[in-house]
């Protein structure tokens, strides 16, 4: 509760930064954000306010900067300009409110740890420096594993898991972070149908608890079923808002401009959605 | 074989060095930075030389600090060149450590006109001479190198125990470590500092060849034998110890079988790590070549046994 109160205190007092434009009841407020790699802009002048308790899909073509957007919010890549407020404060003051699911390929799955060890990493911030994982943390990790349906695999070394199971371990780790806002980088990439279903169930249950989830998503066919809010991204924000208003052929054309195959996919997806 | 207290001290010193190296070595291997150990252990040379030229003595504290600083600079330069120059990290490492090593050699050759600091000693060490240079610890007369390496081993062990969860997290998933507030950059440089300090401490006694072997090979061997981090570290330490002991014994005995005189112990210890790795590679119960070959044969013999379950 004290963490909650802390997050409600007036913005900017801890850091002296001017974040007056960030209302502290907005889970994620991005203002004028530009990110460049080797002088090539990847994200350009992003302005975005994500309302609380939404399942937000971040959609756009390859190279649109979807992952970079998440990483910039979490201070994993340097911002060229602009600011990001999480409940009204910079990320470094709000780590306890944020859960992160990186892309599955971002780590070495041959690493000598068990599934339970990986999930327990989600509790490290609460533990702080030097303190070891104890019974409480192991129980929390176990509960998270069970929630995504892989509790029986807790003792497996992670290379012995299938791709879908590995993805669920990553989701369980984010659950163990016990956050208010979750950033997920392509959790649906290359997973089996059972895992896809488990992830959707998990997203819904997080949604029911009033948590905010931002999910980088690739499959246009499922967008309108999975997400109630959308960010259409292609270096800039093409559009952001409720899925029902945004998911139109015109907007998708603007987002995917010129990429014919993808446009065909989009058309198919739309016919799916309207059916 | 004529075993004296000299031999005992040689083995103890080498074992302290080997285990002290194996601890940070495990994390180097897991971070896929094995070559960094190689780079740092070469690059510390100019640090040794400059410290020597400034102080004019081989007093170890000055050389220790000088070399450790250059070791850490190697890591900093590598990072910097690969980022600013946009080149591959391996290439950046190659640029930095060969340059530093060359500068170090030049400096030493210059200095060696006046004193005894020779490049050969730096590469191969002089472990046979270790028992001659002693310090008093309470009632005991202990080789200085053994005392120094003992302190380094305790420090490395202390760091690995105290920061085990953070070291594991930052090696496995540096991005998550950063988002949780455990700076992966801090742990990168902590590890580099451990490697640099351990290398420098090992230098005089055992030379840089054995340091490179002991940093990487025991850890790589352990990774063939287990899929858990704590057992991996324990096995790596065991392999390192075994290689040191067997290395010295076989340096005394093996050449005799063929009618030669005894050979250099540190060379034999490094060779022994390779031998132990080879054994693990062949006979590891999970990853070994023999087991996999047997599995394959059984698989092709008939369908009765079924294929080993995947996942």
XYZ file of N, CA and C in Angstrom, chain B residues 42-281:
720
model
N 46.487 -10.594 -21.129
C 47.597 -10.071 -21.927
C 47.778 -8.573 -21.706
N 46.643 -7.887 -21.624
C 46.696 -6.430 -21.638
C 47.256 -5.842 -20.351
N 47.285 -6.624 -19.271
C 47.792 -6.055 -18.023
C 49.294 -5.773 -18.092
N 49.941 -6.292 -19.103
C 51.390 -6.161 -19.200
C 51.893 -4.707 -19.123
N 51.331 -3.784 -19.931
C 51.826 -2.410 -19.814
C 51.593 -1.824 -18.429
N 50.536 -2.251 -17.759
C 50.299 -1.779 -16.394
C 51.437 -2.178 -15.479
N 51.842 -3.445 -15.612
C 52.979 -3.936 -14.828
C 54.227 -3.115 -15.145
N 54.448 -2.913 -16.432
C 55.668 -2.234 -16.859
C 55.689 -0.788 -16.389
N 54.566 -0.077 -16.580
C 54.529 1.335 -16.203
C 54.707 1.490 -14.693
N 53.994 0.640 -13.944
C 54.121 0.709 -12.490
C 55.574 0.466 -12.089
N 56.205 -0.456 -12.799
C 57.600 -0.759 -12.500
C 58.512 0.418 -12.833
N 58.258 1.029 -14.004
C 59.095 2.155 -14.415
C 58.933 3.329 -13.472
N 57.705 3.525 -12.961
C 57.470 4.655 -12.056
C 58.115 4.400 -10.697
N 57.871 3.223 -10.141
C 58.332 2.973 -8.775
C 59.760 2.436 -8.747
N 60.178 1.816 -9.834
C 61.540 1.300 -9.889
C 61.748 0.023 -9.091
N 60.672 -0.496 -8.532
C 60.817 -1.777 -7.824
C 59.777 -2.753 -8.342
N 59.958 -3.997 -7.949
C 58.913 -4.968 -8.269
C 57.979 -5.145 -7.080
N 57.987 -4.141 -6.195
C 57.084 -4.188 -5.037
C 55.682 -4.451 -5.540
N 55.072 -5.498 -5.050
C 53.895 -5.965 -5.765
C 52.700 -5.030 -5.655
N 52.590 -4.243 -4.581
C 51.360 -3.449 -4.458
C 51.233 -2.442 -5.599
N 52.328 -1.759 -5.939
C 52.254 -0.782 -7.019
C 51.944 -1.470 -8.346
N 52.636 -2.575 -8.612
C 52.406 -3.286 -9.872
C 51.013 -3.868 -9.927
N 50.562 -4.289 -8.764
C 49.221 -4.850 -8.654
C 48.183 -3.829 -9.087
N 48.295 -2.638 -8.500
C 47.303 -1.597 -8.798
C 47.404 -1.178 -10.264
N 48.637 -0.956 -10.740
C 48.833 -0.535 -12.129
C 48.229 -1.530 -13.101
N 48.525 -2.806 -12.868
C 48.046 -3.828 -13.791
C 46.540 -3.987 -13.721
N 46.005 -3.928 -12.507
C 44.556 -4.093 -12.376
C 43.828 -2.963 -13.090
N 44.369 -1.745 -12.967
C 43.733 -0.602 -13.647
C 43.738 -0.819 -15.159
N 44.874 -1.230 -15.704
C 44.940 -1.449 -17.154
C 43.998 -2.582 -17.561
N 43.911 -3.601 -16.725
C 42.987 -4.704 -17.010
C 41.564 -4.210 -17.158
N 41.157 -3.339 -16.236
C 39.788 -2.821 -16.303
C 39.641 -1.904 -17.506
N 40.718 -1.119 -17.784
C 40.678 -0.244 -18.963
C 40.459 -1.056 -20.245
N 41.032 -2.258 -20.286
C 40.823 -3.114 -21.456
C 39.334 -3.307 -21.712
N 38.624 -3.602 -20.626
C 37.182 -3.805 -20.760
C 36.496 -2.517 -21.199
N 36.926 -1.399 -20.619
C 36.303 -0.115 -20.963
C 36.570 0.222 -22.430
N 37.834 0.107 -22.849
C 38.190 0.421 -24.240
C 37.429 -0.467 -25.218
N 37.360 -1.752 -24.892
C 36.666 -2.677 -25.789
C 35.231 -2.238 -26.007
N 34.561 -1.946 -24.897
C 33.176 -1.495 -24.958
C 33.077 -0.238 -25.818
N 34.001 0.673 -25.574
C 33.975 1.982 -26.195
C 34.216 1.868 -27.704
N 35.239 1.082 -28.082
C 35.558 0.952 -29.508
C 34.430 0.269 -30.255
N 33.859 -0.759 -29.648
C 32.807 -1.468 -30.382
C 31.574 -0.591 -30.518
N 31.364 0.319 -29.568
C 30.188 1.174 -29.628
C 30.413 2.348 -30.582
N 31.488 3.094 -30.345
C 31.751 4.284 -31.143
C 32.132 3.909 -32.577
N 33.005 2.894 -32.707
C 33.449 2.502 -34.037
C 32.460 1.583 -34.729
N 31.420 1.150 -33.974
C 30.410 0.259 -34.543
C 31.050 -1.004 -35.126
N 32.050 -1.571 -34.407
C 32.653 -2.834 -34.840
C 32.265 -3.951 -33.876
N 32.405 -5.150 -34.344
C 32.140 -6.340 -33.565
C 32.978 -6.343 -32.284
N 32.382 -6.852 -31.192
C 33.093 -6.829 -29.909
C 34.384 -7.634 -29.936
N 34.347 -8.766 -30.620
C 35.550 -9.589 -30.714
C 36.682 -8.825 -31.387
N 36.328 -8.105 -32.449
C 37.333 -7.324 -33.165
C 37.869 -6.212 -32.274
N 36.963 -5.540 -31.581
C 37.380 -4.457 -30.684
C 38.349 -4.990 -29.630
N 38.012 -6.174 -29.097
C 38.858 -6.807 -28.097
C 40.247 -7.078 -28.674
N 40.264 -7.598 -29.902
C 41.533 -7.897 -30.564
C 42.389 -6.656 -30.723
N 41.740 -5.561 -31.114
C 42.475 -4.299 -31.282
C 43.087 -3.870 -29.954
N 42.261 -3.880 -28.919
C 42.705 -3.334 -27.628
C 43.821 -4.182 -27.024
N 43.619 -5.507 -26.985
C 44.589 -6.245 -26.188
C 45.909 -6.464 -26.908
N 45.877 -6.578 -28.231
C 47.159 -6.712 -28.918
C 47.964 -5.414 -28.803
N 47.251 -4.276 -28.926
C 47.944 -3.000 -28.808
C 48.569 -2.845 -27.425
N 47.752 -3.096 -26.397
C 48.259 -2.935 -25.034
C 49.398 -3.918 -24.759
N 49.223 -5.147 -25.237
C 50.244 -6.164 -24.999
C 51.561 -5.761 -25.656
N 51.465 -5.239 -26.886
C 52.663 -4.819 -27.604
C 53.353 -3.673 -26.874
N 52.555 -2.706 -26.425
C 53.136 -1.587 -25.673
C 53.840 -2.121 -24.432
N 53.178 -3.053 -23.762
C 53.758 -3.633 -22.554
C 55.082 -4.319 -22.838
N 55.128 -5.089 -23.925
C 56.373 -5.784 -24.282
C 57.504 -4.794 -24.540
N 57.148 -3.729 -25.318
C 58.165 -2.717 -25.616
C 58.705 -2.106 -24.327
N 57.785 -1.750 -23.435
C 58.199 -1.128 -22.183
C 59.098 -2.067 -21.383
N 58.706 -3.336 -21.346
C 59.479 -4.281 -20.546
C 60.868 -4.492 -21.139
N 60.923 -4.592 -22.457
C 62.226 -4.791 -23.089
C 63.127 -3.583 -22.821
N 62.520 -2.379 -22.868
C 63.271 -1.169 -22.532
C 63.796 -1.267 -21.099
N 62.884 -1.578 -20.211
C 63.244 -1.604 -18.790
C 64.210 -2.734 -18.482
N 64.098 -3.805 -19.248
C 64.880 -5.003 -18.942
C 66.367 -4.798 -19.155
N 66.720 -3.683 -19.827
C 68.135 -3.373 -19.948
C 68.769 -3.231 -18.567
N 67.968 -2.748 -17.633
C 68.535 -2.457 -16.322
C 68.155 -3.498 -15.267
N 67.067 -4.175 -15.456
C 66.569 -5.013 -14.353
C 66.042 -6.356 -14.840
N 65.692 -7.160 -13.844
C 65.185 -8.474 -14.221
C 63.659 -8.506 -14.238
N 63.104 -8.133 -15.364
C 61.666 -8.288 -15.551
C 61.583 -8.749 -16.990
N 61.457 -10.051 -17.203
C 61.553 -10.469 -18.599
C 60.234 -11.063 -19.090
N 59.962 -10.847 -20.372
C 58.676 -11.242 -20.954
C 58.386 -12.725 -20.783
N 59.403 -13.548 -20.873
C 59.180 -14.989 -20.742
C 58.583 -15.327 -19.400
N 59.106 -14.682 -18.377
C 58.623 -14.910 -17.020
C 57.154 -14.524 -16.905
N 56.781 -13.439 -17.623
C 55.399 -12.997 -17.567
C 54.465 -14.024 -18.209
N 54.921 -14.611 -19.314
C 54.071 -15.571 -20.020
C 53.965 -16.912 -19.294
N 55.124 -17.433 -18.878
C 55.093 -18.788 -18.320
C 55.165 -18.811 -16.811
N 55.503 -17.658 -16.202
C 55.622 -17.621 -14.759
C 56.839 -18.401 -14.297
N 56.979 -18.473 -12.986
C 58.110 -19.208 -12.443
C 57.649 -19.928 -11.192
N 56.712 -20.852 -11.410
C 56.092 -21.475 -10.247
C 57.089 -22.303 -9.456
N 58.137 -22.784 -10.119
C 59.135 -23.582 -9.408
C 59.873 -22.755 -8.360
N 59.873 -21.406 -8.563
C 60.600 -20.545 -7.628
C 59.708 -20.003 -6.512
N 58.408 -20.282 -6.622
C 57.455 -19.718 -5.664
C 57.839 -19.976 -4.204
N 58.252 -21.198 -3.823
C 58.518 -21.456 -2.397
C 59.722 -20.697 -1.851
N 60.517 -20.094 -2.734
C 61.718 -19.407 -2.248
C 61.406 -18.053 -1.627
N 60.349 -17.414 -2.134
C 59.996 -16.060 -1.696
C 58.861 -16.164 -0.684
N 59.207 -16.067 0.600
C 58.182 -16.334 1.616
C 57.888 -15.101 2.453
N 56.711 -15.135 3.091
C 56.371 -14.135 4.108
C 55.988 -14.880 5.379
N 56.066 -14.185 6.527
C 55.667 -14.819 7.784
C 54.197 -14.535 8.042
N 53.426 -15.572 8.255
C 52.033 -15.397 8.660
C 51.908 -16.046 10.027
N 51.939 -15.228 11.073
C 51.921 -15.804 12.420
C 53.158 -16.671 12.610
N 52.903 -17.953 12.835
C 54.033 -18.844 13.091
C 54.552 -19.506 11.826
N 53.828 -19.285 10.731
C 54.176 -20.053 9.538
C 54.943 -19.232 8.517
N 55.803 -19.909 7.847
C 56.545 -19.340 6.734
C 55.790 -19.748 5.468
N 55.164 -18.787 4.790
C 54.286 -19.105 3.658
C 54.824 -18.419 2.404
N 54.823 -19.092 1.278
C 55.237 -18.401 0.046
C 54.354 -17.175 -0.186
N 54.999 -16.089 -0.582
C 54.250 -14.842 -0.775
C 53.119 -15.028 -1.792
N 53.424 -15.714 -2.885
C 52.414 -15.908 -3.937
C 51.197 -16.648 -3.383
N 51.453 -17.639 -2.520
C 50.338 -18.392 -1.955
C 49.480 -17.487 -1.083
N 50.135 -16.609 -0.306
C 49.384 -15.696 0.554
C 48.527 -14.750 -0.277
N 49.137 -14.163 -1.333
C 48.396 -13.222 -2.188
C 47.210 -13.928 -2.853
N 47.481 -15.097 -3.422
C 46.414 -15.814 -4.133
C 45.333 -16.281 -3.166
N 45.748 -16.594 -1.939
C 44.760 -16.969 -0.931
C 43.793 -15.829 -0.662
N 44.338 -14.618 -0.542
C 43.493 -13.446 -0.299
C 42.552 -13.226 -1.482
N 43.087 -13.343 -2.700
C 42.257 -13.134 -3.892
C 41.154 -14.186 -3.969
N 41.517 -15.419 -3.655
C 40.515 -16.488 -3.683
C 39.391 -16.194 -2.700
N 39.760 -15.761 -1.497
C 38.730 -15.462 -0.491
C 37.844 -14.316 -0.981
N 38.464 -13.288 -1.582
C 37.691 -12.152 -2.088
C 36.730 -12.601 -3.188
N 37.235 -13.380 -4.140
C 36.369 -13.856 -5.232
C 35.230 -14.703 -4.693
N 35.569 -15.583 -3.768
C 34.545 -16.457 -3.191
C 33.494 -15.614 -2.465
N 33.973 -14.617 -1.709
C 33.053 -13.751 -0.976
C 32.093 -13.029 -1.916
N 32.627 -12.521 -3.022
C 31.781 -11.783 -3.973
C 30.748 -12.714 -4.596
N 31.190 -13.909 -4.992
C 30.261 -14.840 -5.640
C 29.169 -15.274 -4.663
N 29.528 -15.479 -3.401
C 28.518 -15.896 -2.426
C 27.555 -14.741 -2.145
N 28.113 -13.550 -1.894
C 27.269 -12.427 -1.484
C 26.362 -11.961 -2.619
N 26.871 -11.962 -3.841
C 26.105 -11.406 -4.961
C 25.688 -12.501 -5.949
N 25.502 -13.710 -5.432
C 25.197 -14.826 -6.328
C 23.963 -14.543 -7.175
N 22.896 -14.121 -6.540
C 21.652 -13.942 -7.306
C 21.789 -12.821 -8.329
N 22.498 -11.744 -7.954
C 22.667 -10.635 -8.885
C 23.578 -11.027 -10.056
N 24.660 -11.772 -9.755
C 25.569 -12.205 -10.825
C 24.846 -13.131 -11.798
N 24.037 -14.015 -11.250
C 23.313 -14.942 -12.116
C 22.308 -14.196 -12.989
N 21.552 -13.287 -12.348
C 20.552 -12.525 -13.099
C 21.200 -11.717 -14.226
N 22.278 -11.023 -13.915
C 22.861 -10.140 -14.933
C 23.562 -10.943 -16.026
N 23.976 -12.170 -15.718
C 24.558 -13.007 -16.769
C 23.463 -13.599 -17.652
N 22.348 -13.978 -17.046
C 21.279 -14.634 -17.807
C 20.462 -13.623 -18.598
N 20.053 -12.553 -17.959
C 19.139 -11.614 -18.611
C 19.489 -10.180 -18.209
N 20.527 -9.610 -18.846
C 20.966 -8.272 -18.447
C 19.881 -7.212 -18.566
N 18.981 -7.380 -19.541
C 17.923 -6.369 -19.708
C 17.007 -6.372 -18.490
N 16.608 -7.572 -18.035
C 15.756 -7.631 -16.849
C 16.507 -7.077 -15.644
N 17.783 -7.422 -15.531
C 18.583 -6.901 -14.417
C 18.512 -5.381 -14.393
N 18.654 -4.752 -15.566
C 18.592 -3.299 -15.628
C 17.221 -2.775 -15.221
N 16.157 -3.438 -15.715
C 14.831 -2.918 -15.378
C 14.542 -3.082 -13.892
N 15.165 -4.073 -13.249
C 14.923 -4.270 -11.818
C 15.824 -3.385 -10.960
N 16.742 -2.665 -11.602
C 17.595 -1.761 -10.845
C 18.942 -2.350 -10.459
N 19.257 -3.553 -10.988
C 20.598 -4.103 -10.780
C 21.383 -3.832 -12.064
N 22.163 -2.780 -12.062
C 22.814 -2.341 -13.292
C 23.689 -3.444 -13.884
N 23.364 -3.872 -15.100
C 24.152 -4.937 -15.716
C 25.549 -4.429 -16.045
N 25.665 -3.134 -16.258
C 26.977 -2.559 -16.525
C 27.867 -2.678 -15.285
N 27.281 -2.425 -14.117
C 28.051 -2.572 -12.881
C 28.594 -3.994 -12.759
N 27.746 -4.982 -13.046
C 28.195 -6.362 -12.882
C 29.210 -6.753 -13.950
N 29.055 -6.173 -15.140
C 30.063 -6.387 -16.170
C 31.432 -5.943 -15.653
N 31.494 -4.732 -15.120
C 32.787 -4.216 -14.675
C 33.254 -4.863 -13.376
N 32.307 -5.287 -12.542
C 32.709 -6.038 -11.343
C 33.433 -7.322 -11.760
N 32.841 -8.008 -12.725
C 33.447 -9.260 -13.205
C 34.810 -8.983 -13.846
N 34.871 -7.902 -14.641
C 36.139 -7.566 -15.282
C 37.205 -7.235 -14.232
N 36.774 -6.562 -13.156
C 37.716 -6.245 -12.089
C 38.212 -7.518 -11.411
N 37.286 -8.441 -11.156
C 37.683 -9.716 -10.551
C 38.708 -10.427 -11.439
N 38.428 -10.448 -12.749
C 39.335 -11.125 -13.669
C 40.698 -10.437 -13.677
N 40.682 -9.099 -13.731
C 41.944 -8.361 -13.790
C 42.771 -8.590 -12.528
N 42.128 -8.479 -11.373
C 42.857 -8.637 -10.108
C 43.395 -10.061 -9.974
N 42.550 -11.036 -10.324
C 42.983 -12.427 -10.223
C 44.158 -12.693 -11.168
N 44.041 -12.150 -12.381
C 45.114 -12.333 -13.357
C 46.432 -11.780 -12.841
N 46.358 -10.562 -12.323
C 47.583 -9.911 -11.865
C 48.185 -10.681 -10.694
N 47.318 -11.122 -9.784
C 47.818 -11.853 -8.619
C 48.478 -13.165 -9.047
N 47.959 -13.767 -10.108
C 48.465 -15.061 -10.541
C 49.741 -14.937 -11.371
N 49.906 -13.726 -11.913
C 50.902 -13.489 -12.925
C 52.300 -13.962 -12.593
N 52.798 -13.406 -11.504
C 54.185 -13.624 -11.159
C 54.441 -15.096 -10.904
N 53.487 -15.701 -10.204
C 53.696 -17.088 -9.808
C 53.552 -18.029 -10.987
N 52.469 -17.899 -11.710
C 52.160 -18.964 -12.653
C 52.131 -18.523 -14.106
N 52.221 -17.214 -14.349
C 52.251 -16.771 -15.743
C 50.864 -16.682 -16.352
N 50.783 -16.044 -17.526
C 49.455 -15.743 -18.062
C 48.834 -16.916 -18.814
N 49.645 -17.835 -19.342
C 49.080 -18.962 -20.086
C 48.142 -19.784 -19.194
N 48.645 -20.089 -17.998
C 47.832 -20.922 -17.115
C 46.607 -20.158 -16.624
N 46.727 -18.831 -16.498
C 45.562 -18.049 -16.070
C 44.443 -18.180 -17.092
N 44.799 -18.060 -18.352
C 43.784 -18.169 -19.404
C 43.141 -19.551 -19.356
N 43.967 -20.568 -19.208
C 43.427 -21.932 -19.138
C 42.500 -22.084 -17.951
N 42.929 -21.597 -16.797
C 42.150 -21.817 -15.579
C 40.880 -20.969 -15.532
N 40.885 -19.823 -16.217
C 39.676 -19.010 -16.269
C 38.576 -19.740 -17.028
N 38.938 -20.370 -18.132
C 37.909 -20.833 -19.063
C 37.676 -22.337 -19.016
N 38.740 -23.132 -19.018
C 38.541 -24.566 -19.251
C 37.781 -25.264 -18.118
N 38.100 -25.003 -16.829
C 37.309 -25.677 -15.791
C 35.821 -25.335 -15.890
N 35.504 -24.073 -16.180
C 34.100 -23.675 -16.287
C 33.431 -24.376 -17.465
N 34.131 -24.432 -18.591
C 33.555 -25.088 -19.775
C 33.374 -26.578 -19.509
N 34.326 -27.175 -18.786
C 34.210 -28.592 -18.437
C 32.982 -28.813 -17.557
N 32.826 -27.962 -16.551
C 31.703 -28.114 -15.626
C 30.369 -28.005 -16.350
N 30.331 -27.127 -17.355
C 29.083 -26.932 -18.089
C 28.677 -28.185 -18.875
N 29.665 -29.043 -19.158
C 29.339 -30.306 -19.834
C 28.763 -31.321 -18.858
N 29.024 -31.095 -17.560
C 28.675 -32.121 -16.575
C 27.416 -31.807 -15.785
N 26.985 -30.552 -15.787
C 25.799 -30.224 -14.999
C 25.001 -29.130 -15.685
N 23.744 -29.033 -15.304
C 22.867 -27.997 -15.843
C 22.314 -27.115 -14.731
N 23.115 -26.983 -13.643
C 22.726 -26.097 -12.555
C 23.923 -25.239 -12.201
N 23.676 -24.006 -11.796
C 24.785 -23.081 -11.630
C 25.666 -23.406 -10.427
N 25.060 -23.714 -9.276
C 25.892 -23.952 -8.087
C 26.767 -25.199 -8.274
N 26.186 -26.333 -8.714
C 27.064 -27.474 -9.015
C 28.110 -27.132 -10.071
N 27.738 -26.307 -11.036
C 28.705 -25.944 -12.071
C 29.917 -25.256 -11.445
N 29.663 -24.304 -10.560
C 30.772 -23.582 -9.922
C 31.607 -24.546 -9.084
N 30.927 -25.444 -8.349
C 31.651 -26.403 -7.508
C 32.525 -27.316 -8.372
N 31.959 -27.826 -9.460
C 32.722 -28.733 -10.328
C 33.897 -27.988 -10.968
N 33.651 -26.755 -11.389
C 34.735 -25.974 -12.000
C 35.898 -25.821 -11.016
N 35.568 -25.533 -9.750
C 36.626 -25.397 -8.737
C 37.355 -26.733 -8.559
N 36.589 -27.821 -8.544
C 37.204 -29.141 -8.396
C 38.133 -29.465 -9.559
N 37.671 -29.194 -10.767
C 38.482 -29.464 -11.959
C 39.753 -28.623 -11.917
N 39.607 -27.364 -11.508
C 40.763 -26.471 -11.441
C 41.791 -27.012 -10.455
N 41.303 -27.439 -9.282
C 42.200 -27.993 -8.263
C 42.899 -29.242 -8.771
N 42.109 -30.107 -9.368
C 42.640 -31.376 -9.879
C 43.711 -31.133 -10.946
N 43.428 -30.185 -11.833
C 44.378 -29.894 -12.912
C 45.693 -29.382 -12.336
N 45.596 -28.556 -11.279
C 46.810 -28.018 -10.671
C 47.637 -29.147 -10.057
N 46.976 -30.017 -9.287
C 47.697 -31.094 -8.610
C 48.253 -32.102 -9.620
N 47.396 -32.585 -10.495
C 47.835 -33.565 -11.491
C 48.898 -32.971 -12.409
N 48.743 -31.679 -12.703
C 49.694 -31.019 -13.585
C 51.100 -31.066 -13.020
N 51.224 -30.754 -11.742
C 52.555 -30.752 -11.149
C 53.131 -32.167 -11.077
N 52.285 -33.105 -10.627
C 52.749 -34.492 -10.516
C 53.203 -35.000 -11.877
N 52.416 -34.731 -12.898
C 52.795 -35.294 -14.199
C 53.957 -34.533 -14.819
N 54.146 -33.273 -14.427
C 55.338 -32.555 -14.909
C 56.602 -33.220 -14.368
N 56.481 -33.778 -13.144
C 57.641 -34.448 -12.552
C 57.843 -35.851 -13.108
N 56.725 -36.536 -13.420
C 56.845 -37.957 -13.744
C 56.798 -38.269 -15.230
N 55.807 -37.683 -15.923
C 55.557 -38.125 -17.300
C 56.787 -38.046 -18.214
N 57.520 -36.916 -18.201
C 58.666 -36.854 -19.122
C 59.701 -37.937 -18.827
N 59.789 -38.351 -17.553
C 60.752 -39.389 -17.175
C 60.481 -40.703 -17.915
N 59.187 -40.998 -18.072
C 58.832 -42.259 -18.735
C 59.468 -42.328 -20.117
N 59.648 -41.185 -20.714
C 60.187 -41.155 -22.069
C 61.667 -40.790 -22.086
N 62.252 -40.771 -20.903
C 63.684 -40.527 -20.832
C 64.076 -39.064 -20.871
N 63.111 -38.142 -20.664
C 63.454 -36.718 -20.612
C 63.538 -36.244 -19.179
N 64.030 -35.030 -19.010
C 64.039 -34.436 -17.687
C 62.631 -33.896 -17.386
N 62.406 -33.459 -16.121
C 61.092 -32.915 -15.766
C 60.793 -31.685 -16.613
N 59.499 -31.395 -16.769
C 59.118 -30.252 -17.591
C 58.482 -29.163 -16.724
N 58.092 -28.038 -17.351
C 57.527 -26.931 -16.564
C 56.131 -27.280 -16.046
N 55.919 -26.982 -14.760
C 54.667 -27.384 -14.137
C 53.471 -26.603 -14.671
N 53.638 -25.272 -14.854
C 52.457 -24.500 -15.250
C 51.986 -24.926 -16.638
N 52.915 -25.256 -17.526
C 52.518 -25.757 -18.841
C 51.726 -27.049 -18.701
N 52.214 -27.928 -17.822
C 51.541 -29.211 -17.637
C 50.156 -29.027 -17.016
N 50.030 -28.038 -16.111
C 48.715 -27.789 -15.494
C 47.712 -27.329 -16.543
N 48.153 -26.420 -17.428
C 47.264 -25.950 -18.487
C 46.874 -27.113 -19.394
N 47.867 -27.963 -19.715
C 47.572 -29.122 -20.555
C 46.572 -30.043 -19.855
N 46.709 -30.138 -18.520
C 45.819 -31.022 -17.769
C 44.373 -30.541 -17.822
N 44.140 -29.207 -17.790
C 42.759 -28.718 -17.907
C 42.171 -29.177 -19.235
N 43.010 -29.140 -20.283
C 42.537 -29.589 -21.593
C 42.181 -31.062 -21.578
N 43.013 -31.856 -20.906
C 42.757 -33.293 -20.830
C 41.442 -33.565 -20.092
N 41.253 -32.863 -18.964
C 40.021 -33.075 -18.189
C 38.794 -32.655 -19.000
N 38.932 -31.562 -19.753
C 37.830 -31.139 -20.613
C 37.521 -32.230 -21.642
N 38.571 -32.783 -22.234
C 38.387 -33.839 -23.221
C 37.649 -35.031 -22.638
N 38.023 -35.410 -21.405
C 37.346 -36.534 -20.756
C 35.866 -36.238 -20.554
N 35.574 -35.004 -20.079
C 34.182 -34.634 -19.852
C 33.406 -34.640 -21.166
N 34.058 -34.166 -22.206
C 33.410 -34.076 -23.514
C 33.057 -35.475 -24.019
